[in-house]
Backbone as ProteinMPNN parsed JSONL, in Angstrom:
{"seq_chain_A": "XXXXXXXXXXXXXXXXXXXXXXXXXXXXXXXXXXXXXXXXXXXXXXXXXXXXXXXXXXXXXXXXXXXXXXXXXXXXXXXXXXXXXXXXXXXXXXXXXXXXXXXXXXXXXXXXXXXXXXXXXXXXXXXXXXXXXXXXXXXXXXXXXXXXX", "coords_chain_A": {"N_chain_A": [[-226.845, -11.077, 30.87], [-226.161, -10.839, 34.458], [-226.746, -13.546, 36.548], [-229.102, -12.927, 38.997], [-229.852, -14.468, 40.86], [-228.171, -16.157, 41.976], [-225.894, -14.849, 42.558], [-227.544, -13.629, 44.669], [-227.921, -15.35, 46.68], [-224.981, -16.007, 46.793], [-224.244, -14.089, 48.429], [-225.755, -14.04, 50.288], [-224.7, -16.322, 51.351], [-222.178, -15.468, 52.304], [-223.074, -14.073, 54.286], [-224.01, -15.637, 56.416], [-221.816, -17.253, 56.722], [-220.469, -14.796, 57.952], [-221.475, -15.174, 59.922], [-220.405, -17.475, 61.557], [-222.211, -19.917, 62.311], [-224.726, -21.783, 61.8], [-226.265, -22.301, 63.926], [-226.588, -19.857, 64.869], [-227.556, -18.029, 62.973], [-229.911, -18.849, 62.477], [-230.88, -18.316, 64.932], [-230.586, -15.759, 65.018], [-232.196, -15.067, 63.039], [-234.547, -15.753, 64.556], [-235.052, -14.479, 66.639], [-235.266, -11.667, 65.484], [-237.904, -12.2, 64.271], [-239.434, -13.618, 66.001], [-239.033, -16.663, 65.991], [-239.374, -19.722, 63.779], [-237.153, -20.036, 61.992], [-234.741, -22.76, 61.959], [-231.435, -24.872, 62.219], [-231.315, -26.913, 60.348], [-233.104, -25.51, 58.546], [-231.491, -23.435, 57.76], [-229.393, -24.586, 56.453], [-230.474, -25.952, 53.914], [-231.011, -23.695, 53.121], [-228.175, -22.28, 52.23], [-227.476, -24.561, 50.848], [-229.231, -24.205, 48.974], [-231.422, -25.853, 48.278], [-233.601, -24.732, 49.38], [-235.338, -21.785, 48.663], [-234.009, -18.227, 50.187], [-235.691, -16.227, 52.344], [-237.421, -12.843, 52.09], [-237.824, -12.084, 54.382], [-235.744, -13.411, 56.062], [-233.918, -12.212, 54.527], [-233.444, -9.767, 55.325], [-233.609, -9.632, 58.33], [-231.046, -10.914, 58.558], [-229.235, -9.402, 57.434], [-229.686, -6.93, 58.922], [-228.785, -7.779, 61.445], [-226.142, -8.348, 60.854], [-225.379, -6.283, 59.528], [-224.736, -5.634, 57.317], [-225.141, -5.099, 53.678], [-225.294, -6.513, 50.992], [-227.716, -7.799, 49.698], [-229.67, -5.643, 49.468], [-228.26, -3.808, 48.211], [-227.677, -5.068, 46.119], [-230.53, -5.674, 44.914], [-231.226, -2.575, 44.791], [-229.496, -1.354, 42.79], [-230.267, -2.723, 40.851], [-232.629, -1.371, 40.235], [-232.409, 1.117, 39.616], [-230.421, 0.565, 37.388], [-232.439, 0.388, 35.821], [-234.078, 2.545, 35.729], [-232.263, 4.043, 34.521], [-232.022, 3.092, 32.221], [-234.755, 3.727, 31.33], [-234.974, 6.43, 31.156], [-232.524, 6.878, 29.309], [-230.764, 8.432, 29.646], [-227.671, 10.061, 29.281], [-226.333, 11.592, 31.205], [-227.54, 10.933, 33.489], [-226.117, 8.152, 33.38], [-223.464, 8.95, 34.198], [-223.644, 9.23, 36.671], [-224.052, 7.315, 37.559], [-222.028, 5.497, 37.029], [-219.944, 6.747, 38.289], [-220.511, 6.506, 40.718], [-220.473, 3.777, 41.171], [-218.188, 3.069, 40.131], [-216.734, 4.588, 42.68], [-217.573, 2.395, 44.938], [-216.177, 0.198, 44.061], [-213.555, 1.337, 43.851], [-213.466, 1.658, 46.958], [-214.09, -1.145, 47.69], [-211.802, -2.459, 46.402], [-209.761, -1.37, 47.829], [-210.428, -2.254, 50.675], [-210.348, -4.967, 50.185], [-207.476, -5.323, 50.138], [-206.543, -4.306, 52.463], [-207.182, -6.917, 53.982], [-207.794, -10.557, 54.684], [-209.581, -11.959, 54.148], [-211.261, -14.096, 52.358], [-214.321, -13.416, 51.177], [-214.04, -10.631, 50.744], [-212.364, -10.406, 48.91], [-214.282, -11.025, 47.007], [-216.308, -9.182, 47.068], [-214.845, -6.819, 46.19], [-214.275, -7.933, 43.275], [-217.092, -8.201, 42.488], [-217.788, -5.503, 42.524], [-216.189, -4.514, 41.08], [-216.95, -5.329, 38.315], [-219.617, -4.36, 38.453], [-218.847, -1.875, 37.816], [-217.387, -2.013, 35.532], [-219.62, -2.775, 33.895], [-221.807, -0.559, 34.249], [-219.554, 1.718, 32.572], [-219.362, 0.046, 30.168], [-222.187, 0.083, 29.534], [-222.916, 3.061, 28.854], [-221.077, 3.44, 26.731], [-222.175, 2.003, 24.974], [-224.766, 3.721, 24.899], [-223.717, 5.712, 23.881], [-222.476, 5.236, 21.495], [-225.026, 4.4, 20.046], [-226.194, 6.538, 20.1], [-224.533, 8.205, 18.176], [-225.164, 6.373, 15.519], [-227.538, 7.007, 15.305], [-227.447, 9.976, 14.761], [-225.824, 10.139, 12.898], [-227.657, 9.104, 10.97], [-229.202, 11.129, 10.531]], "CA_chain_A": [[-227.399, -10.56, 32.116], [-226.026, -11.619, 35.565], [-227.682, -14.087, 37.628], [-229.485, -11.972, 40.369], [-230.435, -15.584, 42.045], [-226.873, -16.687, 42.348], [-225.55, -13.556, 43.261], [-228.003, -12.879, 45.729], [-227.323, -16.679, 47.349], [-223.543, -16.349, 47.747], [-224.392, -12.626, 49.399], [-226.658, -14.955, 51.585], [-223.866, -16.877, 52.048], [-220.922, -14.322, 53.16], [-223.894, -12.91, 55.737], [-224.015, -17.076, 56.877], [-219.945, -17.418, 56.943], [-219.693, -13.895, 58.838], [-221.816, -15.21, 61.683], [-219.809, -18.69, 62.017], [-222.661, -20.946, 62.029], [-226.311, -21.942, 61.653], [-227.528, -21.891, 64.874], [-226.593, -18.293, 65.369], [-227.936, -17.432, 62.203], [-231.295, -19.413, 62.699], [-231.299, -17.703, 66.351], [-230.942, -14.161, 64.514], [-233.499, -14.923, 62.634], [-235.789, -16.188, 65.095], [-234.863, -13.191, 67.397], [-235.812, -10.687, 64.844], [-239.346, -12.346, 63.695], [-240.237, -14.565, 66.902], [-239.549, -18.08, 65.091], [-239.507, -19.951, 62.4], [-236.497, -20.421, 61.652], [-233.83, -23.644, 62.166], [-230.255, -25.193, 61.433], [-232.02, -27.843, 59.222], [-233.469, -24.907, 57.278], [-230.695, -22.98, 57.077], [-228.265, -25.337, 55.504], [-231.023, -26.293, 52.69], [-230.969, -22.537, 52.162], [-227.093, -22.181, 52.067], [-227.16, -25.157, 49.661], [-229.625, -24.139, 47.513], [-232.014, -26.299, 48.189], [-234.539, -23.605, 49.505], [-234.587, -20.098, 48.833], [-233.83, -17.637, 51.453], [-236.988, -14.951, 52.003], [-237.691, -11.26, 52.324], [-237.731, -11.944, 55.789], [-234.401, -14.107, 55.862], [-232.301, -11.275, 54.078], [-233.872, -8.517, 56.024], [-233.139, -10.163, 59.936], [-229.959, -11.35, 58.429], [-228.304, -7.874, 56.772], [-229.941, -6.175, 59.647], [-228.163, -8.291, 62.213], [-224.737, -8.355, 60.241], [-224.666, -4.617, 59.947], [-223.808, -5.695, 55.699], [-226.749, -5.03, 53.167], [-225.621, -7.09, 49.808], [-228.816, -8.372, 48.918], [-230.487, -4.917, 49.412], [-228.046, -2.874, 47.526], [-227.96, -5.45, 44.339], [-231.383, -5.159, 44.315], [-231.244, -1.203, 44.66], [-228.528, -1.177, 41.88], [-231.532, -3.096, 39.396], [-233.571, -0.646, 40.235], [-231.658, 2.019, 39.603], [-230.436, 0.662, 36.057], [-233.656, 0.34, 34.906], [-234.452, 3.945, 35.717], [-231.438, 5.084, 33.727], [-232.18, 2.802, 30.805], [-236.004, 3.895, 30.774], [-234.559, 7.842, 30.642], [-231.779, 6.978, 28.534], [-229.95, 9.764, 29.632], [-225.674, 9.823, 29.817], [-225.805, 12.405, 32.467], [-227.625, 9.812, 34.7], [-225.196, 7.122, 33.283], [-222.394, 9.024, 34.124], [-223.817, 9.26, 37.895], [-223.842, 5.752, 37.887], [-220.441, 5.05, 36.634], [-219.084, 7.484, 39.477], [-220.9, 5.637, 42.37], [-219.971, 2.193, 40.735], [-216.561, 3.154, 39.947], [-216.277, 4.351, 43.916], [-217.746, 1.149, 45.256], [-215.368, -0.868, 42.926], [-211.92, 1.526, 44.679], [-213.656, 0.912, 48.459], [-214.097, -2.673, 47.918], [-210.548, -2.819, 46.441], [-209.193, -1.202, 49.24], [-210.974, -3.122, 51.441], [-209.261, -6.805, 49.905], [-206.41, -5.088, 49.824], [-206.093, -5.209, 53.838], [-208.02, -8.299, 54.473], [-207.038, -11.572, 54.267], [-210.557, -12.669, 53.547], [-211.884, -14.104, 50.495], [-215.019, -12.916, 51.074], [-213.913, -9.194, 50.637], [-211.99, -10.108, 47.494], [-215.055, -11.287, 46.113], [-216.862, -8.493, 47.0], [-214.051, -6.246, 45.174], [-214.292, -8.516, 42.092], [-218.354, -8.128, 41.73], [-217.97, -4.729, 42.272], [-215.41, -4.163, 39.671], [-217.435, -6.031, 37.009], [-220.286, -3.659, 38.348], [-218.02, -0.205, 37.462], [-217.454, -1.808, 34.192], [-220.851, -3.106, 32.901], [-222.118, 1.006, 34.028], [-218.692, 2.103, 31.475], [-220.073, -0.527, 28.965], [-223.739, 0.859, 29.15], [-222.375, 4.408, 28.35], [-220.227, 3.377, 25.587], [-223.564, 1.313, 24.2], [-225.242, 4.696, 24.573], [-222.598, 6.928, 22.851], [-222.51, 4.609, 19.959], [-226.252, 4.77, 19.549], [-226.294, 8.186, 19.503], [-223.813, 8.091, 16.959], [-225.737, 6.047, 14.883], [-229.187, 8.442, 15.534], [-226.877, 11.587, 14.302], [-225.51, 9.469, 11.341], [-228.549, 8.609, 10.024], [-229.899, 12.077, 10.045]], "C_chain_A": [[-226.981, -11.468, 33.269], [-227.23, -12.237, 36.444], [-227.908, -13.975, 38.821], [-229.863, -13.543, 41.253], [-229.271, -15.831, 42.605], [-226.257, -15.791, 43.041], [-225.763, -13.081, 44.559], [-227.54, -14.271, 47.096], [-225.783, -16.632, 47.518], [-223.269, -14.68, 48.54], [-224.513, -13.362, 50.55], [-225.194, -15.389, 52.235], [-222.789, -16.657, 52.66], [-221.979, -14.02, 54.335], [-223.613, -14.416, 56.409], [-222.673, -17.183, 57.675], [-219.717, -16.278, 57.738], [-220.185, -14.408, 60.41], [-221.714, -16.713, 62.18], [-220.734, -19.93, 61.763], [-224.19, -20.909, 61.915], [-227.463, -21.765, 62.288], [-227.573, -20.972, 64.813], [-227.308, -18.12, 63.946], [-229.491, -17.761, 61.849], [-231.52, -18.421, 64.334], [-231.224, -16.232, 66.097], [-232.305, -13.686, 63.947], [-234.799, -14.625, 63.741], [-235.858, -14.675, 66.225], [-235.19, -12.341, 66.966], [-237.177, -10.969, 64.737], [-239.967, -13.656, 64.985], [-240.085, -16.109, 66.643], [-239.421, -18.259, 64.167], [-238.304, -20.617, 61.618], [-235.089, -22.002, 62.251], [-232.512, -24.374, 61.762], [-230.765, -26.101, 60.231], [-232.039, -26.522, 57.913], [-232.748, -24.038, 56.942], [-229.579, -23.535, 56.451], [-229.198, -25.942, 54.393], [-230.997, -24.62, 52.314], [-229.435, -22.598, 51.679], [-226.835, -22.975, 50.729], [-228.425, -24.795, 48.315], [-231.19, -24.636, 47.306], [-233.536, -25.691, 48.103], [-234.525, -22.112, 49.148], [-234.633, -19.34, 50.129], [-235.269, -16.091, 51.171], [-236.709, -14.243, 52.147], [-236.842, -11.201, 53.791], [-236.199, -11.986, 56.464], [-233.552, -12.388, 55.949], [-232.49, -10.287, 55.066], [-233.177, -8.579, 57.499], [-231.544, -10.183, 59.434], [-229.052, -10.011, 58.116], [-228.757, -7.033, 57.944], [-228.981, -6.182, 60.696], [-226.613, -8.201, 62.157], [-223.975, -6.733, 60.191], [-224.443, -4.758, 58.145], [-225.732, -5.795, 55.182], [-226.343, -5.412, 51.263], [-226.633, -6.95, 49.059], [-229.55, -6.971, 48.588], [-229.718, -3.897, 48.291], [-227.813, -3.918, 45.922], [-229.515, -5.022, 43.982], [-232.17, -3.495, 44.221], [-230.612, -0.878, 43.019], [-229.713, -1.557, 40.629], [-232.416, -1.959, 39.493], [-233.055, 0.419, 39.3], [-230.924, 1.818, 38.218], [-231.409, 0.651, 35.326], [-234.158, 1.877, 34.746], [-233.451, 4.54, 35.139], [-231.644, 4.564, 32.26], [-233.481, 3.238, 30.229], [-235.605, 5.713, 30.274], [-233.74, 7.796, 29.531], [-231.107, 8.327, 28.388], [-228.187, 9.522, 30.427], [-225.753, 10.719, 30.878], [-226.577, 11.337, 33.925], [-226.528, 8.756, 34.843], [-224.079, 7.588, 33.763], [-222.101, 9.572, 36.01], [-223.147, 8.206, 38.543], [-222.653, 4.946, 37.794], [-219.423, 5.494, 38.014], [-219.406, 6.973, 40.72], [-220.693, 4.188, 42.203], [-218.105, 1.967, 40.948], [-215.936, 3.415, 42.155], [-216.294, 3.219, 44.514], [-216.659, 0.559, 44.937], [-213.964, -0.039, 44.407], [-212.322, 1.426, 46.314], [-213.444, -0.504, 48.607], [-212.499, -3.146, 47.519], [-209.751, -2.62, 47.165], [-209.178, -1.777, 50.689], [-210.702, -4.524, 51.353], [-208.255, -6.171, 50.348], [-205.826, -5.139, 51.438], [-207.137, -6.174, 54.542], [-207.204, -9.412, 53.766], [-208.47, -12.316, 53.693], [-210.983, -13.142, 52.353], [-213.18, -13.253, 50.057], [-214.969, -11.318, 50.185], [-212.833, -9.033, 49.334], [-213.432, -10.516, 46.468], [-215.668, -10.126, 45.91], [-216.423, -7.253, 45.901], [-214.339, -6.753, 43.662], [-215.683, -8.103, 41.629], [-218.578, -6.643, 41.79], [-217.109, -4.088, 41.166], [-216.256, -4.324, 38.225], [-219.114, -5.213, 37.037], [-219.77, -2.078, 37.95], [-217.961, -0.525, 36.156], [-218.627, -2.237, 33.076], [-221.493, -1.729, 32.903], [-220.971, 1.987, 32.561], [-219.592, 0.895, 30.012], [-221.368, 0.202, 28.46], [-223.535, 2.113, 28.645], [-221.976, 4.295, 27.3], [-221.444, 2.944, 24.273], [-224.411, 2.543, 23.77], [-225.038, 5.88, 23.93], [-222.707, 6.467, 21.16], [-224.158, 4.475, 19.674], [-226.33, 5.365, 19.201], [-225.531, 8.273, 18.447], [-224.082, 7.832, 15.836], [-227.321, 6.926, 14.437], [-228.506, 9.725, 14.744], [-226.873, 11.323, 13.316], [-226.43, 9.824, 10.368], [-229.47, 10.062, 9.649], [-229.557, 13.016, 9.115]], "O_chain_A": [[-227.29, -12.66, 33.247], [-228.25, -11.702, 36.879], [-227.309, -14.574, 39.713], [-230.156, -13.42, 42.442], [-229.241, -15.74, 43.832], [-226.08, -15.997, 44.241], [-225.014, -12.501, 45.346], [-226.969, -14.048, 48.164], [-225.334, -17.28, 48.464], [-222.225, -14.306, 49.077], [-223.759, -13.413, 51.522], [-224.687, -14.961, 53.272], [-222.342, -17.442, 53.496], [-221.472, -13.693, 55.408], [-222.667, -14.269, 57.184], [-222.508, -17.194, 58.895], [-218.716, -16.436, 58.437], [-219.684, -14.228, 61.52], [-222.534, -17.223, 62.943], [-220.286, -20.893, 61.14], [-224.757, -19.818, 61.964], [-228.625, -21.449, 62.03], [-228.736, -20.607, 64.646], [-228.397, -18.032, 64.514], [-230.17, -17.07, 61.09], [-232.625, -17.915, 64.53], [-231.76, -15.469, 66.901], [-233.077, -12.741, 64.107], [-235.642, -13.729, 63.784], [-236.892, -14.025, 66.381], [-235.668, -11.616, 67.838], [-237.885, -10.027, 65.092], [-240.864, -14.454, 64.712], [-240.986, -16.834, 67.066], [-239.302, -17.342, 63.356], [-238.429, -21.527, 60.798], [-234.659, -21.709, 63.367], [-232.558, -24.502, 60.539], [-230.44, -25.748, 59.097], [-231.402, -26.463, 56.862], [-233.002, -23.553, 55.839], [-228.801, -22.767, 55.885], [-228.481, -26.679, 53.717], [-230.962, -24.348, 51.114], [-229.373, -23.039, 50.531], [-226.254, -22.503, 49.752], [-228.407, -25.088, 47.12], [-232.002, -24.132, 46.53], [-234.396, -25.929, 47.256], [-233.574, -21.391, 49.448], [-235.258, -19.797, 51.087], [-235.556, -15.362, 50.222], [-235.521, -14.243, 52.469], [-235.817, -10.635, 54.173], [-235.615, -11.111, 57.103], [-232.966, -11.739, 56.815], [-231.477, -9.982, 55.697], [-232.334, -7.749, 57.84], [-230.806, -9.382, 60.007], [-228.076, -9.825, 58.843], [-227.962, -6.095, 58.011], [-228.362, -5.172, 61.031], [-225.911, -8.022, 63.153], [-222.899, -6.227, 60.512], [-223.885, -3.765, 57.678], [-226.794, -6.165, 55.683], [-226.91, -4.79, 50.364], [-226.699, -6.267, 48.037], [-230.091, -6.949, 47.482], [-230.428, -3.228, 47.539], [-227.809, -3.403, 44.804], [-229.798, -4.258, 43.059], [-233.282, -3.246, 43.757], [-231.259, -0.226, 42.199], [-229.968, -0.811, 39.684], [-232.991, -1.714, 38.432], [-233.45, 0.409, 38.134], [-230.703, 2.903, 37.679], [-231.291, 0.906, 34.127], [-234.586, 2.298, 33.672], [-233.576, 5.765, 35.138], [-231.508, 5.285, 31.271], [-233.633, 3.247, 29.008], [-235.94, 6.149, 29.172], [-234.036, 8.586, 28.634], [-230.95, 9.057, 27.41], [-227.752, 9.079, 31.49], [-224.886, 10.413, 31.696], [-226.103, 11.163, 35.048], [-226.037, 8.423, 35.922], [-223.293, 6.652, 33.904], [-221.086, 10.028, 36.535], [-222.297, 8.061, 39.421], [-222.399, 3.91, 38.408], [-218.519, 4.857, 38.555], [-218.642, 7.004, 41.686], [-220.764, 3.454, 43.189], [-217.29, 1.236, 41.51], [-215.116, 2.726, 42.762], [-215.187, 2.746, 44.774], [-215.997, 0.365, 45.957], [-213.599, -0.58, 45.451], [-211.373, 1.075, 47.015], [-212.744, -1.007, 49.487], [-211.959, -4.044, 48.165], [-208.886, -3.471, 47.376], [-208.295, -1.78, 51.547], [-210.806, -5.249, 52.343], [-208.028, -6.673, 51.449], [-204.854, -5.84, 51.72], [-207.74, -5.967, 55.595], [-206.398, -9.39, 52.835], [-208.381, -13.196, 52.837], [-211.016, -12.426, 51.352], [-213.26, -12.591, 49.022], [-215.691, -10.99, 49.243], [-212.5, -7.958, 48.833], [-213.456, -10.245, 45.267], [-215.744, -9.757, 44.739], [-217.171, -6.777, 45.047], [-214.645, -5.879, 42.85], [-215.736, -7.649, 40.485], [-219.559, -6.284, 41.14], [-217.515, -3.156, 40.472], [-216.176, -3.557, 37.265], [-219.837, -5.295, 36.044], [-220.626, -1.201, 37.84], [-218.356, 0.336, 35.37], [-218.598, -2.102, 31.852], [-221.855, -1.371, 31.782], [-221.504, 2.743, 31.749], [-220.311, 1.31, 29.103], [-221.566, 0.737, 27.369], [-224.252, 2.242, 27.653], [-222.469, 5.123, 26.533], [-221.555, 3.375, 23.125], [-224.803, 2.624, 22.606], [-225.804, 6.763, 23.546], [-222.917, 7.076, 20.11], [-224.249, 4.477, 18.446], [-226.55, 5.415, 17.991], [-226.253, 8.515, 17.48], [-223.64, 8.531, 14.925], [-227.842, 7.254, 13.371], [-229.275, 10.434, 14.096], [-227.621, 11.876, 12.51], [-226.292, 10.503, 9.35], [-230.262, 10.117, 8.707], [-230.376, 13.865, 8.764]]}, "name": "protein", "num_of_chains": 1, "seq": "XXXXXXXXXXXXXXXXXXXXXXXXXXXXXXXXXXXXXXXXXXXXXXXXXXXXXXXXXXXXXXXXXXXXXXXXXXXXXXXXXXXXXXXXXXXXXXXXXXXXXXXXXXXXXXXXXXXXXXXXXXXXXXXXXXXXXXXXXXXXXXXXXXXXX"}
């Protein structure tokens, strides 16, 4: 199982790197929620030191116009509700909106020079093929369920 903390921290940190530096991204903050936020405390988030809040991702993906953090944790959602149905015609939803993601984001490295936007390509690739894995997991179950009857 991927690590949704890590994951969600170098999201954090492409939204950080798109808006150059700390102040601005402490002054987004503080502009969205009145306060609160500072360069101090955003370079202990960046490193790790702190986590980044609700609040954080929310001002921050709002501000950026980019919504990482919100669509990984859409995407958990959203496997859990296909593994509690256990149904391939959901899985095979999920494969088709994974699998797009995956050829946008590759298209999207593909004219950029950024790293960022190859990364993004890369975690969405490895999200098109863990949805093909889950299918294949669920074919061969069934397989085994028919077998045995």
């Amino acid at each position: 199982m991927p690590d949704l903390r890590k994951i969600s921290r170098a999201n954090m940190k492409s939204i950080v790197d798109w808006f150059g530096c700390f102040d601005a991204v402490a002054e987004s903050i503080n502009a969205r929620w009145g306060g609160g936020a500072s360069k101090g405390t955003i370079s202990k988030k960046v490193s790790g030191t702190l986590d980044w809040t609700l609040a954080d991702v929310i001002a921050l993906e709002d501000a950026s116009g980019r919504f990482p953090v919100t669509r990984l944790m859409a995407r958990r959602l959203e496997d859990r509700v296909a593994m509690a149905e256990n149904s391939l015609m959901i899985q095979s939803g999920i494969i088709a909106k994974e699998s797009g993601e995956a050829i946008s984001a590759i298209l999207a490295a593909e004219q950029s020079c950024c790293a960022d936007e190859r990364a993004q390509a890369i975690k969405e690739i490895d999200e098109a093929m863990l949805a093909l894995r889950q299918a294949r997991a669920r074919l061969e179950m069934h397989a085994h369920d028919v077998g045995a009857e």
